[in-house]
C-alpha cells in the first residue's frame, strides 16, 4: 500500500500541474479579452444617416445633402462629418468624379461616407448656387431667367439648387428669392 501512495501523490501532482497550466492560459485569455474590452471602439459604429444628422446636414430624397453654409470648405466639411463620427471615412469629389481635397463645397459635389459597413454617396445642394461655383451671383440669377424662359434647362443638382423655396418647381417666386439675395434684402435659406 505504501508503494501506491507515491503513485497517487504523483498523479495528484500531475493533475495539479494541469490545472495550473489551464489557469495560466485562462488568465492570459482574460488579460487579452480585458484589453480588447477596454478599447474605445464601439461594437457598432454610427450609421451614415446618423452621421449626417449629427453633423447638421439635411438629407433630401435620400440622395442630396443640403444645409451647407455658403463658402464651406472641403476640409471643413470633412472635419464636421468626422466630428460627428470619428470612425467614418469621408471622400469628396467634384461633379466629374475627380477627387477634391481643397477649395469650396459647391452644388454638384459628391460626398461619399463609409461607416458601419455602409458606403453611400450624396450630391451637394447649395440653394441659389445653380452654376456650381459655391456662390450666389448674377450668373445664378441669369440661369433662373433662362430656365423660366425655356432658353436653357437646368437639371439634377443644379435644378434642385434653383428651387429656393423648396416647393418642387421653379417659378417666379424662386427668381424673386435670387433677386432679394443679390440686393441683400434677405438670404436664401440653406436648410
Tab-separated table of C-alpha atoms in Angstrom:
chain	number	residue	atom	x	y	z
A	1	UNK	CA	0.000	0.000	0.000
A	2	UNK	CA	2.858	2.330	0.684
A	3	UNK	CA	4.049	1.955	-2.876
A	4	UNK	CA	0.628	3.001	-4.108
A	5	UNK	CA	0.705	6.228	-2.163
A	6	UNK	CA	3.580	7.791	-4.073
A	7	UNK	CA	1.832	6.855	-7.341
A	8	UNK	CA	-1.341	8.508	-6.114
A	9	UNK	CA	0.624	11.545	-4.995
A	10	UNK	CA	2.377	11.636	-8.357
A	11	UNK	CA	-0.955	11.534	-10.184
A	12	UNK	CA	-2.294	14.237	-7.931
A	13	UNK	CA	0.756	16.409	-8.679
A	14	UNK	CA	0.258	15.874	-12.418
A	15	UNK	CA	-3.374	16.849	-12.074
A	16	UNK	CA	-2.401	19.974	-10.147
A	17	UNK	CA	0.177	20.805	-12.803
A	18	UNK	CA	-2.506	20.544	-15.473
A	19	UNK	CA	-4.859	22.778	-13.508
A	20	UNK	CA	-2.088	25.247	-13.006
A	21	UNK	CA	-1.334	25.282	-16.766
A	22	UNK	CA	-5.018	25.713	-17.578
A	23	UNK	CA	-5.327	28.518	-15.062
A	24	UNK	CA	-2.375	30.332	-16.674
A	25	UNK	CA	-3.934	30.033	-20.100
A	26	UNK	CA	-7.247	31.228	-18.770
A	27	UNK	CA	-5.571	34.200	-17.087
A	28	UNK	CA	-3.809	35.071	-20.352
A	29	UNK	CA	-7.089	34.850	-22.223
A	30	UNK	CA	-8.741	37.002	-19.582
A	31	UNK	CA	-5.991	39.612	-19.948
A	32	UNK	CA	-6.389	39.646	-23.749
A	33	UNK	CA	-10.171	39.886	-23.516
A	34	UNK	CA	-9.913	42.661	-20.963
A	35	UNK	CA	-7.533	44.601	-23.240
A	36	UNK	CA	-9.962	44.183	-26.139
A	37	UNK	CA	-12.915	45.264	-23.998
A	38	UNK	CA	-11.043	48.306	-22.735
A	39	UNK	CA	-10.552	49.733	-26.233
A	40	UNK	CA	-12.593	52.839	-27.041
A	41	UNK	CA	-14.046	51.444	-30.270
A	42	UNK	CA	-17.763	50.686	-30.134
A	43	UNK	CA	-19.028	47.340	-31.353
A	44	UNK	CA	-21.262	49.193	-33.842
A	45	UNK	CA	-20.298	52.471	-35.495
A	46	UNK	CA	-22.851	55.214	-36.247
A	47	UNK	CA	-24.735	54.708	-39.497
A	48	UNK	CA	-24.240	57.053	-42.421
A	49	UNK	CA	-27.634	58.705	-41.763
A	50	UNK	CA	-26.769	59.150	-38.066
A	51	UNK	CA	-23.508	60.789	-39.150
A	52	UNK	CA	-25.356	63.208	-41.440
A	53	UNK	CA	-27.905	64.108	-38.766
A	54	UNK	CA	-25.248	64.594	-36.078
A	55	UNK	CA	-23.228	66.866	-38.383
A	56	UNK	CA	-26.209	69.153	-39.054
A	57	UNK	CA	-26.658	68.443	-42.759
A	58	UNK	CA	-30.073	67.678	-44.241
A	59	UNK	CA	-30.853	64.647	-46.376
A	60	UNK	CA	-33.196	65.260	-49.319
A	61	UNK	CA	-34.776	62.472	-51.372
A	62	UNK	CA	-32.151	60.043	-49.962
A	63	UNK	CA	-29.584	61.352	-52.446
A	64	UNK	CA	-28.941	65.047	-51.820
A	65	UNK	CA	-27.288	66.820	-48.887
A	66	UNK	CA	-28.133	70.401	-48.018
A	67	UNK	CA	-27.719	72.916	-45.183
A	68	UNK	CA	-24.182	73.930	-46.126
A	69	UNK	CA	-23.035	77.417	-45.234
A	70	UNK	CA	-22.033	79.451	-48.282
A	71	UNK	CA	-18.255	79.246	-48.522
A	72	UNK	CA	-17.987	75.893	-46.714
A	73	UNK	CA	-14.635	74.296	-47.460
A	74	UNK	CA	-13.833	70.711	-48.348
A	75	UNK	CA	-11.621	70.289	-45.268
A	76	UNK	CA	-14.201	71.969	-43.015
A	77	UNK	CA	-16.906	69.632	-44.311
A	78	UNK	CA	-14.741	66.546	-43.762
A	79	UNK	CA	-13.905	67.727	-40.238
A	80	UNK	CA	-17.576	68.376	-39.440
A	81	UNK	CA	-18.591	64.891	-40.608
A	82	UNK	CA	-15.688	63.210	-38.779
A	83	UNK	CA	-16.513	65.116	-35.597
A	84	UNK	CA	-19.970	63.543	-35.848
A	85	UNK	CA	-18.452	60.087	-36.485
A	86	UNK	CA	-14.727	59.644	-35.898
A	87	UNK	CA	-14.882	56.141	-37.383
A	88	UNK	CA	-16.270	57.307	-40.754
A	89	UNK	CA	-14.252	57.597	-43.910
A	90	UNK	CA	-15.174	60.667	-45.972
A	91	UNK	CA	-14.322	61.246	-49.646
A	92	UNK	CA	-15.348	64.270	-51.693
A	93	UNK	CA	-15.304	64.510	-55.477
A	94	UNK	CA	-16.453	67.159	-57.910
A	95	UNK	CA	-19.326	66.621	-60.339
A	96	UNK	CA	-16.883	64.895	-62.742
A	97	UNK	CA	-15.894	62.393	-60.034
A	98	UNK	CA	-12.382	63.826	-59.598
A	99	UNK	CA	-11.058	63.836	-56.025
A	100	UNK	CA	-11.460	67.153	-54.282
A	101	UNK	CA	-9.197	67.878	-51.315
A	102	UNK	CA	-9.360	71.668	-51.085
A	103	UNK	CA	-11.457	74.642	-52.085
A	104	UNK	CA	-15.133	75.337	-51.520
A	105	UNK	CA	-18.045	72.931	-51.439
A	106	UNK	CA	-20.292	73.661	-54.433
A	107	UNK	CA	-23.537	72.363	-55.840
A	108	UNK	CA	-22.930	69.037	-57.573
A	109	UNK	CA	-20.002	67.932	-55.394
A	110	UNK	CA	-20.325	64.340	-54.221
A	111	UNK	CA	-19.681	63.240	-50.657
A	112	UNK	CA	-19.108	59.549	-50.003
A	113	UNK	CA	-19.441	58.415	-46.396
A	114	UNK	CA	-18.271	54.969	-45.314
A	115	UNK	CA	-19.364	53.782	-41.871
A	116	UNK	CA	-20.811	50.686	-40.216
A	117	UNK	CA	-20.444	48.550	-43.372
A	118	UNK	CA	-22.314	51.156	-45.451
A	119	UNK	CA	-20.967	53.201	-48.334
A	120	UNK	CA	-23.324	55.928	-49.537
A	121	UNK	CA	-22.665	58.821	-51.909
A	122	UNK	CA	-24.709	62.017	-51.776
A	123	UNK	CA	-24.778	65.059	-54.047
A	124	UNK	CA	-24.433	68.523	-52.510
A	125	UNK	CA	-27.091	71.191	-52.991
A	126	UNK	CA	-26.331	74.776	-52.099
A	127	UNK	CA	-29.595	76.620	-52.669
A	128	UNK	CA	-29.020	79.507	-55.058
A	129	UNK	CA	-25.747	78.105	-56.440
A	130	UNK	CA	-27.070	76.698	-59.711
A	131	UNK	CA	-23.843	77.237	-61.665
A	132	UNK	CA	-21.742	75.213	-59.180
A	133	UNK	CA	-19.239	77.852	-58.137
A	134	UNK	CA	-20.186	77.882	-54.443
A	135	UNK	CA	-21.575	81.444	-54.546
A	136	UNK	CA	-24.865	83.112	-55.362
A	137	UNK	CA	-24.233	85.692	-58.068
A	138	UNK	CA	-25.862	87.389	-61.044
A	139	UNK	CA	-24.858	84.335	-63.117
A	140	UNK	CA	-27.141	82.145	-60.995
A	141	UNK	CA	-29.964	84.669	-61.424
A	142	UNK	CA	-29.423	84.600	-65.200
A	143	UNK	CA	-29.665	80.788	-65.161
A	144	UNK	CA	-33.070	81.014	-63.425
A	145	UNK	CA	-34.301	83.516	-66.013
A	146	UNK	CA	-33.106	81.353	-68.914
A	147	UNK	CA	-34.753	78.307	-67.349
A	148	UNK	CA	-38.068	80.123	-66.871
A	149	UNK	CA	-37.942	81.442	-70.445
A	150	UNK	CA	-37.057	77.932	-71.678
A	151	UNK	CA	-33.854	79.204	-73.299
A	152	UNK	CA	-31.887	76.585	-71.367
A	153	UNK	CA	-32.780	73.830	-68.960
A	154	UNK	CA	-31.331	73.208	-65.515
A	155	UNK	CA	-31.147	69.563	-64.431
A	156	UNK	CA	-30.062	67.409	-61.481
A	157	UNK	CA	-28.461	69.156	-58.515
A	158	UNK	CA	-28.396	72.483	-60.403
A	159	UNK	CA	-32.175	72.327	-60.822
A	160	UNK	CA	-32.621	71.405	-57.140
A	161	UNK	CA	-30.392	74.331	-56.108
A	162	UNK	CA	-32.638	76.691	-58.095
A	163	UNK	CA	-35.767	75.658	-56.168
A	164	UNK	CA	-35.031	78.155	-53.396
A	165	UNK	CA	-38.493	77.987	-51.815
A	166	UNK	CA	-38.348	74.171	-51.926
A	167	UNK	CA	-41.813	73.658	-53.402
A	168	UNK	CA	-40.654	71.236	-56.116
A	169	UNK	CA	-40.933	73.677	-59.047
A	170	UNK	CA	-39.008	76.572	-60.493
A	171	UNK	CA	-41.212	79.653	-60.601
A	172	UNK	CA	-41.116	83.426	-60.446
A	173	UNK	CA	-41.014	83.074	-56.640
A	174	UNK	CA	-37.616	81.423	-56.903
A	175	UNK	CA	-36.440	84.204	-59.208
A	176	UNK	CA	-37.603	86.742	-56.604
A	177	UNK	CA	-35.541	84.933	-53.937
A	178	UNK	CA	-32.426	85.272	-56.092
A	179	UNK	CA	-33.114	88.972	-56.574
A	180	UNK	CA	-33.628	89.531	-52.821
A	181	UNK	CA	-30.377	87.683	-52.077
A	182	UNK	CA	-28.410	89.777	-54.561
A	183	UNK	CA	-29.975	93.014	-53.276
A	184	UNK	CA	-29.145	91.879	-49.693
A	185	UNK	CA	-32.801	92.148	-48.674
A	186	UNK	CA	-32.892	88.508	-47.484
A	187	UNK	CA	-30.791	85.366	-47.677
A	188	UNK	CA	-31.758	82.162	-49.439
A	189	UNK	CA	-32.260	79.541	-46.736
A	190	UNK	CA	-29.908	76.560	-46.949
A	191	UNK	CA	-31.927	74.273	-44.652
